[in-house]
Short mmCIF file of C-alpha atoms in Angstrom, two decimals:
data_model
loop_
_atom_site.label_atom_id
_atom_site.label_comp_id
_atom_site.label_asym_id
_atom_site.label_seq_id
_atom_site.Cartn_x
_atom_site.Cartn_y
_atom_site.Cartn_z
CA MET A 1 -140.25 -70.44 38.87
CA GLY A 2 -141.76 -71.47 42.23
CA SER A 3 -140.33 -74.36 44.16
CA PHE A 4 -143.26 -76.64 43.26
CA GLU A 5 -142.89 -75.99 39.50
CA PHE A 6 -139.15 -76.45 39.87
CA LEU A 7 -139.68 -79.87 41.40
CA LEU A 8 -142.42 -80.83 38.93
CA ASP A 9 -140.20 -79.83 36.00
CA GLY A 10 -137.43 -81.98 37.46
CA ILE A 11 -139.73 -84.99 37.75
CA VAL A 12 -141.04 -84.61 34.19
CA ARG A 13 -137.49 -84.31 32.85
CA ALA A 14 -136.46 -87.29 34.97
CA PHE A 15 -139.16 -89.46 33.40
CA GLU A 16 -138.07 -88.29 29.95
CA LEU A 17 -134.50 -89.40 30.70
CA ILE A 18 -135.66 -92.76 32.00
CA VAL A 19 -138.21 -93.49 29.29
CA THR A 20 -135.80 -92.58 26.50
CA LEU A 21 -133.20 -94.91 28.06
CA ASN A 22 -130.61 -92.16 28.21
CA PRO A 23 -127.14 -93.80 27.85
CA TYR A 24 -125.55 -91.68 30.60
CA ILE A 25 -128.29 -92.59 33.07
CA LEU A 26 -128.16 -96.24 31.99
CA SER A 27 -124.39 -96.45 32.39
CA ILE A 28 -124.53 -94.95 35.89
CA THR A 29 -127.29 -97.38 36.82
CA GLY A 30 -125.22 -100.24 35.41
CA VAL A 31 -122.14 -99.27 37.43
CA SER A 32 -124.24 -98.95 40.59
CA ILE A 33 -125.84 -102.37 40.15
CA LYS A 34 -122.52 -103.99 39.18
CA VAL A 35 -120.55 -102.51 42.10
CA SER A 36 -123.20 -102.87 44.82
CA GLY A 37 -124.42 -106.23 43.53
CA THR A 38 -120.91 -107.71 43.42
CA ALA A 39 -120.01 -106.29 46.83
CA THR A 40 -123.24 -107.68 48.32
CA LEU A 41 -122.70 -111.09 46.74
CA LEU A 42 -119.12 -111.33 48.01
CA ALA A 43 -120.10 -109.99 51.45
CA ALA A 44 -122.97 -112.49 51.71
CA MET A 45 -120.62 -115.32 50.74
CA THR A 46 -118.33 -114.29 53.60
CA ALA A 47 -120.85 -113.09 56.18
CA ILE A 48 -123.34 -115.97 56.17
CA PRO A 49 -120.73 -118.73 56.78
CA LEU A 50 -119.03 -116.44 59.32
CA ALA A 51 -122.30 -115.94 61.20
CA PHE A 52 -122.87 -119.71 61.28
CA ALA A 53 -119.31 -120.32 62.47
CA LEU A 54 -119.75 -117.73 65.22
CA SER A 55 -123.05 -119.34 66.22
CA PHE A 56 -122.04 -122.99 66.25
CA VAL A 57 -118.26 -123.22 66.64
CA GLN A 58 -116.77 -122.52 70.04
CA PHE A 59 -113.26 -121.11 69.68
CA ARG A 60 -110.91 -118.84 71.54
CA GLY A 61 -111.57 -115.21 70.62
CA ARG A 62 -115.13 -115.85 69.47
CA HIS A 63 -116.55 -113.05 71.62
CA ALA A 64 -113.84 -110.69 70.36
CA VAL A 65 -114.87 -111.44 66.76
CA ILE A 66 -118.55 -110.84 67.64
CA THR A 67 -117.58 -107.50 69.22
CA LEU A 68 -115.64 -106.61 66.06
CA VAL A 69 -118.64 -107.50 63.92
CA ASN A 70 -120.94 -105.36 66.07
CA THR A 71 -118.49 -102.47 65.90
CA GLY A 72 -118.13 -102.93 62.15
CA MET A 73 -121.89 -102.52 61.68
CA GLY A 74 -121.47 -98.83 62.38
CA LEU A 75 -118.25 -98.18 60.48
CA PRO A 76 -118.13 -94.61 59.09
CA PRO A 77 -118.05 -94.93 55.26
CA VAL A 78 -115.55 -92.11 54.83
CA PHE A 79 -113.14 -93.87 57.17
CA VAL A 80 -113.49 -97.09 55.16
CA GLY A 81 -112.97 -95.08 51.97
CA LEU A 82 -109.87 -93.48 53.40
CA PHE A 83 -108.53 -96.86 54.56
CA VAL A 84 -109.04 -98.49 51.14
CA PHE A 85 -107.61 -95.38 49.44
CA VAL A 86 -104.44 -95.55 51.56
CA MET A 87 -104.08 -99.25 50.81
CA LEU A 88 -104.60 -98.90 47.05
CA VAL A 89 -102.81 -95.66 46.12
CA PRO A 90 -99.56 -96.32 44.18
CA ALA A 91 -97.50 -95.63 47.31
CA GLY A 92 -99.71 -97.87 49.49
CA PRO A 93 -99.16 -101.52 50.45
CA LEU A 94 -101.47 -102.74 47.67
CA GLY A 95 -100.59 -99.99 45.19
CA PHE A 96 -98.98 -102.53 42.85
CA LEU A 97 -102.49 -103.84 42.06
CA ASN A 98 -103.15 -100.53 40.29
CA ARG A 99 -106.80 -100.55 41.35
CA ILE A 100 -107.39 -97.11 42.81
CA PHE A 101 -110.23 -95.19 41.08
CA THR A 102 -111.66 -98.39 39.60
CA PRO A 103 -114.96 -100.22 40.18
CA GLU A 104 -112.92 -102.94 41.94
CA ALA A 105 -111.75 -100.43 44.56
CA MET A 106 -115.39 -99.43 45.11
CA ILE A 107 -116.39 -103.10 45.50
CA ILE A 108 -113.66 -103.57 48.14
CA ALA A 109 -114.84 -100.51 50.08
CA GLN A 110 -118.48 -101.59 49.99
CA TYR A 111 -117.50 -105.15 50.88
CA ILE A 112 -115.74 -103.91 54.02
CA LEU A 113 -118.73 -101.75 54.92
CA ILE A 114 -121.50 -104.30 54.48
CA THR A 115 -119.90 -107.60 55.56
CA PRO A 116 -120.32 -106.77 59.27
CA ILE A 117 -123.92 -105.66 58.64
CA ILE A 118 -124.88 -108.94 56.94
CA THR A 119 -122.96 -110.94 59.55
CA GLY A 120 -124.59 -109.13 62.49
CA ILE A 121 -128.16 -109.43 61.19
CA THR A 122 -127.60 -113.09 60.19
CA LEU A 123 -126.25 -113.78 63.69
CA SER A 124 -129.45 -112.34 65.20
CA ALA A 125 -131.58 -114.41 62.81
CA ILE A 126 -129.73 -117.60 63.79
CA LYS A 127 -130.06 -116.74 67.47
CA ALA A 128 -133.82 -116.36 66.98
CA VAL A 129 -134.18 -120.01 65.85
CA PRO A 130 -135.68 -121.74 68.90
CA GLU A 131 -133.41 -124.19 70.72
CA PRO A 132 -136.05 -127.00 70.50
CA ILE A 133 -135.71 -126.88 66.69
CA ILE A 134 -132.00 -127.63 66.98
CA GLU A 135 -132.59 -130.32 69.61
CA THR A 136 -135.24 -131.88 67.40
CA VAL A 137 -132.70 -132.18 64.57
CA TYR A 138 -130.35 -134.02 66.92
CA THR A 139 -133.07 -136.23 68.39
CA LEU A 140 -134.13 -137.25 64.88
CA GLY A 141 -130.58 -138.46 64.25
CA GLY A 142 -129.23 -135.36 62.53
CA ARG A 143 -125.60 -134.32 62.73
CA GLU A 144 -123.95 -130.90 62.86
CA LYS A 145 -124.35 -130.34 59.09
CA ASP A 146 -128.09 -131.06 59.41
CA VAL A 147 -128.31 -128.54 62.26
CA VAL A 148 -126.62 -125.89 60.10
CA LEU A 149 -128.85 -126.60 57.09
CA THR A 150 -132.03 -126.64 59.16
CA THR A 151 -131.05 -123.45 60.96
CA LEU A 152 -130.40 -121.79 57.60
CA LEU A 153 -133.81 -122.94 56.45
CA GLU A 154 -135.53 -121.69 59.60
CA ALA A 155 -133.64 -118.38 59.58
CA ARG A 156 -133.95 -117.84 55.83
CA PHE A 157 -136.11 -114.71 56.05
CA GLY A 158 -133.70 -113.17 58.54
CA VAL A 159 -130.80 -114.05 56.24
CA ILE A 160 -132.63 -112.53 53.24
CA THR A 161 -133.28 -109.42 55.34
CA ALA A 162 -129.57 -109.28 56.22
CA VAL A 163 -128.55 -109.46 52.56
CA LEU A 164 -131.15 -106.83 51.60
CA ALA A 165 -129.91 -104.56 54.39
CA GLY A 166 -126.38 -104.98 53.03
CA LEU A 167 -127.52 -104.25 49.49
CA GLY A 168 -129.48 -101.22 50.68
CA ARG A 169 -126.45 -99.88 52.50
CA ALA A 170 -124.24 -100.51 49.46
CA LEU A 171 -126.65 -98.83 47.03
CA ALA A 172 -127.08 -95.82 49.32
CA GLU A 173 -123.37 -95.42 50.05
CA VAL A 174 -121.58 -92.26 48.85
CA GLY A 175 -118.57 -91.37 51.01
CA ALA A 176 -116.34 -94.41 50.62
CA ILE A 177 -116.90 -94.96 46.89
CA LEU A 178 -116.43 -91.28 46.16
CA ILE A 179 -112.97 -91.46 47.76
CA VAL A 180 -111.82 -94.72 46.16
CA GLY A 181 -113.78 -94.54 42.88
CA GLY A 182 -113.36 -90.88 42.06
CA ASN A 183 -116.85 -90.44 40.51
CA ILE A 184 -115.38 -90.81 37.01
CA ALA A 185 -117.42 -90.56 33.80
CA TYR A 186 -115.84 -90.42 30.36
CA THR A 187 -116.02 -87.04 28.74
CA GLY A 188 -117.73 -86.55 25.41
CA SER A 189 -121.26 -85.87 24.33
CA VAL A 190 -123.40 -88.96 24.50
CA GLY A 191 -127.15 -88.72 24.70
CA GLY A 192 -127.16 -84.94 24.71
CA ILE A 193 -126.33 -84.63 28.36
CA GLY A 194 -122.90 -83.19 27.86
CA GLU A 195 -121.24 -86.10 29.57
CA GLY A 196 -120.28 -89.53 28.38
CA LEU A 197 -120.58 -92.90 30.08
CA SER A 198 -119.88 -93.77 33.68
CA TYR A 199 -116.74 -95.59 34.72
CA THR A 200 -116.91 -95.25 38.51
CA ARG A 201 -119.88 -92.93 38.77
CA THR A 202 -122.80 -94.48 40.63
CA LEU A 203 -126.36 -93.31 41.23
CA THR A 204 -125.45 -91.77 44.60
CA THR A 205 -122.19 -90.11 43.58
CA ALA A 206 -123.85 -88.85 40.38
CA ILE A 207 -126.70 -87.31 42.41
CA THR A 208 -124.09 -85.47 44.46
CA SER A 209 -122.22 -84.15 41.43
CA GLU A 210 -125.31 -83.37 39.30
CA THR A 211 -126.95 -81.50 42.17
CA SER A 212 -123.81 -79.47 42.76
CA LYS A 213 -123.83 -78.59 39.03
CA GLY A 214 -127.47 -77.53 39.32
CA ASP A 215 -128.84 -80.30 37.08
CA ILE A 216 -131.74 -81.13 39.37
CA SER A 217 -133.75 -83.08 36.77
CA THR A 218 -130.90 -85.53 36.20
CA SER A 219 -130.49 -85.85 39.97
CA ILE A 220 -134.20 -86.57 40.42
CA ALA A 221 -134.06 -89.15 37.60
CA LEU A 222 -131.14 -90.86 39.29
CA GLY A 223 -132.94 -90.74 42.65
CA ILE A 224 -136.07 -92.30 41.17
CA ILE A 225 -134.00 -95.12 39.65
CA LEU A 226 -132.19 -95.68 42.96
CA ILE A 227 -135.47 -95.99 44.85
CA ALA A 228 -136.97 -98.15 42.07
CA ILE A 229 -134.07 -100.63 42.19
CA TYR A 230 -134.38 -101.03 45.94
CA LEU A 231 -138.17 -101.24 45.73
CA PHE A 232 -137.87 -103.94 43.04
CA VAL A 233 -135.49 -106.00 45.19
CA ASN A 234 -137.80 -105.72 48.22
CA VAL A 235 -140.91 -106.57 46.20
CA ALA A 236 -139.11 -109.62 44.78
CA ALA A 237 -138.07 -110.70 48.29
CA GLY A 238 -141.64 -110.17 49.51
CA PHE A 239 -142.93 -112.26 46.61
CA PHE A 240 -140.69 -115.19 47.56
CA ARG A 241 -141.73 -114.81 51.20
CA ARG A 242 -145.39 -115.04 50.21
CA GLN A 243 -144.68 -118.04 48.00
CA ASP A 244 -143.30 -119.77 51.07
CA MET B 1 -136.85 -159.10 79.12
CA ALA B 2 -133.47 -157.72 78.08
CA GLU B 3 -132.21 -154.50 79.61
CA LEU B 4 -132.02 -151.47 77.35
CA PHE B 5 -131.10 -148.77 79.86
CA ARG B 6 -129.14 -149.42 83.04
CA ILE B 7 -128.71 -146.50 85.38
CA CYS B 8 -126.71 -146.75 88.62
CA ASN B 9 -126.29 -144.01 91.24
CA LEU B 10 -126.96 -141.35 88.65
CA THR B 11 -126.85 -137.76 89.87
CA LYS B 12 -127.36 -134.56 87.90
CA THR B 13 -126.43 -131.21 89.37
CA PHE B 14 -127.27 -127.78 87.95
CA ALA B 15 -125.56 -124.77 89.54
CA GLY B 16 -124.79 -126.67 92.73
CA LYS B 17 -128.33 -128.04 93.07
CA ASP B 18 -128.95 -131.78 92.76
CA VAL B 19 -131.81 -132.13 90.29
CA LEU B 20 -131.52 -135.93 90.18
CA LYS B 21 -130.16 -137.82 93.19
CA ASN B 22 -128.73 -141.33 93.12
CA ILE B 23 -131.11 -142.75 90.55
CA ASN B 24 -130.98 -146.53 90.13
CA LEU B 25 -133.16 -147.91 87.36
CA ARG B 26 -133.33 -150.53 84.64
CA ILE B 27 -135.61 -150.10 81.66
CA TYR B 28 -136.35 -153.20 79.63
CA ARG B 29 -136.85 -153.69 75.91
CA GLY B 30 -140.43 -153.46 74.73
CA GLU B 31 -141.92 -152.05 77.91
CA ILE B 32 -143.83 -148.85 78.49
CA PHE B 33 -142.19 -147.25 81.49
CA ALA B 34 -143.89 -144.21 82.99
CA LEU B 35 -141.99 -141.74 85.09
CA ILE B 36 -144.43 -139.84 87.28
CA GLY B 37 -144.01 -137.04 89.74
CA PRO B 38 -144.98 -133.43 90.33
CA SER B 39 -143.82 -130.66 87.98
CA GLY B 40 -140.19 -129.63 88.44
CA THR B 41 -139.13 -132.90 89.99
CA GLY B 42 -136.57 -133.82 87.33
CA LYS B 43 -138.60 -135.93 84.86
CA THR B 44 -137.60 -133.88 81.82
CA THR B 45 -133.95 -133.80 82.93
CA PHE B 46 -134.03 -137.58 83.21
CA LEU B 47 -135.41 -137.94 79.66
CA ARG B 48 -132.81 -135.48 78.39
CA ILE B 49 -130.10 -137.64 79.95
CA LEU B 50 -131.54 -140.71 78.23
CA ASN B 51 -131.41 -138.82 74.90
CA LEU B 52 -127.91 -137.47 75.69
CA PHE B 53 -128.82 -133.80 75.81
CA GLU B 54 -127.56 -133.71 79.39
CA LYS B 55 -124.56 -135.50 80.82
CA PRO B 56 -124.92 -137.09 84.27
CA THR B 57 -122.78 -135.40 86.93
CA ASN B 58 -122.07 -138.78 88.52
CA GLY B 59 -123.08 -142.40 88.12
CA ILE B 60 -123.22 -145.10 85.51
CA PHE B 61 -125.42 -144.87 82.42
CA GLU B 62 -125.51 -147.82 80.04
CA PHE B 63 -127.43 -148.19 76.80
CA ASP B 64 -127.86 -151.65 75.31
CA GLY B 65 -125.19 -153.09 77.60
CA LYS B 66 -122.53 -150.47 76.85
CA PRO B 67 -121.49 -147.51 79.00
CA VAL B 68 -122.33 -144.18 77.42
CA ASN B 69 -119.44 -141.71 77.34
CA GLY B 70 -121.18 -138.95 75.37
CA THR B 71 -118.82 -138.37 72.43
CA PRO B 72 -120.56 -136.67 69.47
CA LEU B 73 -120.27 -139.86 67.41
CA GLU B 74 -121.75 -141.98 70.17
CA LYS B 75 -124.54 -139.48 70.79
CA ASN B 76 -125.49 -139.68 67.13
CA ARG B 77 -125.22 -143.48 67.13
CA ILE B 78 -127.65 -143.77 70.05
CA ARG B 79 -129.98 -141.09 68.71
CA GLN B 80 -130.14 -142.97 65.41
CA ARG B 81 -131.84 -145.69 67.45
CA SER B 82 -134.10 -143.48 69.56
CA SER B 83 -136.42 -140.53 69.41
CA LEU B 84 -137.55 -137.87 71.87
CA LEU B 85 -140.93 -136.22 71.61
CA PHE B 86 -141.18 -132.89 73.41
CA GLN B 87 -144.20 -131.60 75.31
CA THR B 88 -144.58 -128.83 72.74
CA PRO B 89 -143.38 -130.19 69.41
CA ALA B 90 -140.80 -128.15 67.54
CA VAL B 91 -142.22 -127.92 64.04
CA PHE B 92 -139.92 -127.17 61.12
CA ASN B 93 -141.07 -124.45 58.77
CA LEU B 94 -141.77 -127.06 56.10
CA SER B 95 -144.70 -129.09 54.84
CA VAL B 96 -146.15 -131.93 56.92
CA PHE B 97 -144.51 -134.39 54.52
CA ASP B 98 -141.06 -132.82 54.83
CA ASN B 99 -141.33 -132.67 58.62
CA VAL B 100 -142.17 -136.36 58.86
CA ALA B 101 -139.56 -137.26 56.22
CA TYR B 102 -136.77 -135.45 58.10
CA GLY B 103 -135.41 -138.41 60.09
CA LEU B 104 -135.51 -140.62 57.01
CA LYS B 105 -133.65 -138.10 54.89
CA VAL B 106 -130.83 -137.65 57.43
CA ARG B 107 -130.50 -141.44 57.43
CA GLY B 108 -130.12 -141.44 53.65
CA PHE B 109 -133.25 -143.39 52.70
CA ASP B 110 -134.07 -143.28 48.98
CA LYS B 111 -136.96 -141.17 47.69
CA SER B 112 -139.45 -143.97 47.10
CA THR B 113 -138.85 -145.46 50.57
CA VAL B 114 -139.23 -142.01 52.14
CA GLU B 115 -142.55 -141.50 50.34
CA LYS B 116 -143.82 -144.95 51.33
CA LYS B 117 -142.82 -144.65 54.99
CA VAL B 118 -144.10 -141.08 55.40
CA LYS B 119 -147.44 -142.03 53.87
CA GLU B 120 -147.67 -145.01 56.21
CA ALA B 121 -146.74 -142.95 59.31
CA LEU B 122 -149.23 -140.23 58.44
CA GLY B 123 -151.88 -142.90 58.01
CA ILE B 124 -151.12 -144.29 61.47
CA VAL B 125 -151.50 -140.86 63.14
CA GLY B 126 -154.61 -139.96 61.12
CA LEU B 127 -153.09 -137.18 59.04
CA SER B 128 -153.38 -138.76 55.59
CA GLY B 129 -154.04 -136.22 52.87
CA MET B 130 -152.31 -133.39 54.78
CA GLU B 131 -148.87 -134.01 53.27
CA THR B 132 -148.61 -130.69 51.44
CA GLN B 133 -150.04 -128.54 54.25
CA LYS B 134 -147.64 -126.19 56.02
CA ALA B 135 -146.85 -127.88 59.32
CA ARG B 136 -147.10 -124.61 61.24
CA THR B 137 -150.75 -124.26 60.24
CA LEU B 138 -151.70 -127.47 62.08
CA SER B 139 -153.67 -127.37 65.33
CA GLY B 140 -151.89 -128.31 68.57
CA GLY B 141 -153.23 -131.86 68.50
CA GLU B 142 -152.42 -132.33 64.83
CA ALA B 143 -148.92 -130.94 65.35
CA GLN B 144 -148.32 -133.39 68.20
CA ARG B 145 -149.57 -136.28 66.05
CA MET B 146 -147.35 -135.12 63.19
CA ALA B 147 -144.39 -134.98 65.61
CA PHE B 148 -145.31 -138.50 66.71
CA ALA B 149 -145.27 -139.66 63.08
CA ARG B 150 -141.90 -137.92 62.63
CA ALA B 151 -140.56 -139.71 65.71
CA ILE B 152 -141.70 -143.20 64.71
CA VAL B 153 -141.29 -143.09 60.93
CA TYR B 154 -137.74 -144.49 60.95
CA GLY B 155 -138.60 -147.24 63.44
CA PRO B 156 -136.67 -146.19 66.57
CA GLU B 157 -136.00 -148.84 69.21
CA VAL B 158 -136.72 -146.32 71.97
CA LEU B 159 -139.31 -143.59 72.13
CA LEU B 160 -138.89 -140.98 74.87
CA LEU B 161 -142.05 -138.97 75.48
CA ASP B 162 -142.06 -135.82 77.59
CA GLU B 163 -145.63 -135.00 78.64
CA PRO B 164 -146.86 -135.84 75.13
CA THR B 165 -150.52 -135.10 75.83
CA ALA B 166 -150.25 -131.99 77.98
CA ASN B 167 -152.52 -129.24 76.62
CA LEU B 168 -154.33 -131.61 74.22
CA ASP B 169 -158.08 -132.16 73.97
CA PRO B 170 -159.54 -135.55 74.98
CA TYR B 171 -159.75 -136.75 71.35
CA ASN B 172 -156.06 -136.11 70.74
CA VAL B 173 -155.09 -137.54 74.13
CA ALA B 174 -156.92 -140.77 73.26
CA LYS B 175 -155.33 -140.79 69.81
CA ILE B 176 -151.78 -140.35 71.18
CA GLU B 177 -152.34 -143.07 73.80
CA GLU B 178 -153.62 -145.40 71.08
CA LEU B 179 -150.51 -144.62 69.02
CA ILE B 180 -148.20 -145.34 71.96
CA ARG B 181 -149.78 -148.73 72.48
CA HIS B 182 -149.84 -149.42 68.74
CA ILE B 183 -146.14 -148.69 68.24
CA ARG B 184 -145.13 -150.81 71.21
CA ASP B 185 -147.38 -153.75 70.26
CA LYS B 186 -146.57 -153.64 66.54
CA CYS B 187 -142.86 -152.75 66.59
CA GLY B 188 -141.77 -153.73 70.10
CA THR B 189 -140.55 -150.17 70.72
CA THR B 190 -139.41 -149.38 74.25
CA ILE B 191 -141.30 -146.35 75.50
CA VAL B 192 -140.35 -144.09 78.39
CA ILE B 193 -143.00 -141.52 79.15
CA ALA B 194 -142.68 -138.65 81.64
CA THR B 195 -146.07 -137.48 82.83
CA HIS B 196 -148.14 -136.41 85.79
CA ASN B 197 -151.33 -137.62 84.16
CA LEU B 198 -152.13 -140.56 86.46
CA PRO B 199 -155.20 -141.93 84.59
CA GLN B 200 -153.05 -142.04 81.47
CA VAL B 201 -150.36 -144.00 83.30
CA LYS B 202 -153.03 -146.49 84.39
CA ARG B 203 -154.20 -146.86 80.80
CA ILE B 204 -150.90 -147.35 79.01
CA ALA B 205 -147.91 -148.12 81.27
CA ASP B 206 -146.41 -151.47 82.23
CA ARG B 207 -144.18 -150.17 85.00
CA VAL B 208 -144.04 -146.89 86.86
CA GLY B 209 -141.28 -144.95 88.60
CA VAL B 210 -142.19 -142.24 91.11
CA LEU B 211 -139.79 -139.31 91.08
CA LEU B 212 -140.04 -136.87 93.98
CA GLU B 213 -137.61 -134.01 94.52
CA GLY B 214 -135.08 -135.69 92.24
CA LYS B 215 -135.23 -139.06 94.02
CA LEU B 216 -136.69 -142.18 92.47
CA ILE B 217 -138.60 -143.34 95.52
CA GLU B 218 -140.38 -146.32 94.02
CA VAL B 219 -140.48 -148.47 90.89
CA ASN B 220 -143.46 -150.77 90.63
CA SER B 221 -145.82 -152.41 88.18
CA VAL B 222 -148.73 -150.26 87.13
CA GLY B 223 -151.10 -152.53 89.03
CA GLY B 224 -148.92 -152.48 92.11
CA ILE B 225 -148.41 -148.74 92.25
CA PHE B 226 -152.12 -147.95 92.15
CA THR B 227 -153.31 -150.74 94.44
CA SER B 228 -150.52 -151.07 96.99
CA PRO B 229 -147.80 -148.43 96.64
CA GLY B 230 -144.62 -149.39 98.44
CA ASP B 231 -143.82 -145.93 99.73
CA ALA B 232 -145.99 -143.60 101.77
CA ARG B 233 -144.91 -140.63 99.66
CA SER B 234 -145.96 -142.45 96.47
CA ALA B 235 -149.33 -143.17 98.03
CA ALA B 236 -149.71 -139.52 98.99
CA PHE B 237 -148.77 -138.34 95.48
CA LEU B 238 -151.21 -140.77 93.88
CA LYS B 239 -153.96 -139.48 96.17
CA GLY B 240 -153.21 -135.98 95.02
CA GLU B 241 -151.77 -134.80 98.29
CA MET B 242 -148.90 -132.33 98.51
CA VAL B 243 -145.79 -134.40 98.87
CA TYR B 244 -143.06 -131.79 98.58
#
């Protein structure tokens, strides 16, 4: 079989798996969305207020925090995975939580990875709001809370971009979640794939393991779903942008 | 007429350079006071001091008989009673209605009052029927008129105007001048306008201050300044000669 036929066969099989709503594929997709979605939501809830605090509140050590945020934007995922692993293993400081090799451990790792990304991009978006906008809020009788709300409104597309960048990074992440999640799927034959349902297996970690097993069609199916999810999120964001 | 602003020996220094030098001035309730002078002579800085965006380096600054100390609460209290219109209006990324309603909303006016006042203000500036239009799609003249409506909608006692007709076509210049006179005559609003448009000063001002190189060299009635200026440098500036 030539390389083109090999690829074509993989794509056809991938569509079969998707169209027939294969339980294994669905469960992996579900874990991916649950883990990355939760991590992104929690990171956004931390990062957006943090970016506003760093922009509007003058405090000692503010520049040090900004430097930490900027450094954190390029954190190596495997290092984060290793750090969370060391914290959560039974002998680690947080071992009593018994959360290693669980979706929660993966959420923590992704949260650590993407919080600086969302914070950094939100900071840039806030900085891009022209000073006269802020002065106009004050001159119209607004207070600090009005400045924050108006800045959020003005920087909303930048903030959406920050959250999407965080989600993108979370969905695409392999190294950290492989270490702390363990890429676990229950054994047993479900859906004729020879594997059961995912526990900590995500689209990216599954692509890694399926490819190493030689199951290219399943890998391609998972890859198509991964791209489709991200495309859907971006199209939805673009739709809201156009509505505005 | 009662004093609204009292300024004694006011100096403002930026990076060791005196931008305003020993300014002594009283501005009375209900008057249109024009501050004229070449570009870069400190007119905008003076307006920014009146709206508490800049703190004087030295001197006494009183508003409505009370010394201004510049605490956040006091700044807001004074700004609740005043409004500053910038040369290039900062337009919020909202509809025309929401832009004009901004100052009313931060003051906690109820919905029906907001609607009534916004409609009235838009009628005054000739933008009726444009409520739902995105404010950033307005032309320069329309945006300035919308900013004017936004500045007057909550009935400020003081209106500070920084080159409000620079870059506008003759129709919009005439419209803004008409609005300035209207708001003073109808509401008794005190208006301080910084400009180097001498024909405009002749048309709308009651009194004029000539600011040259940071010094207020003359304060005179509009008739007096154009017929018999009290300072040779004022006379030279009014003739269009280089005075600095």
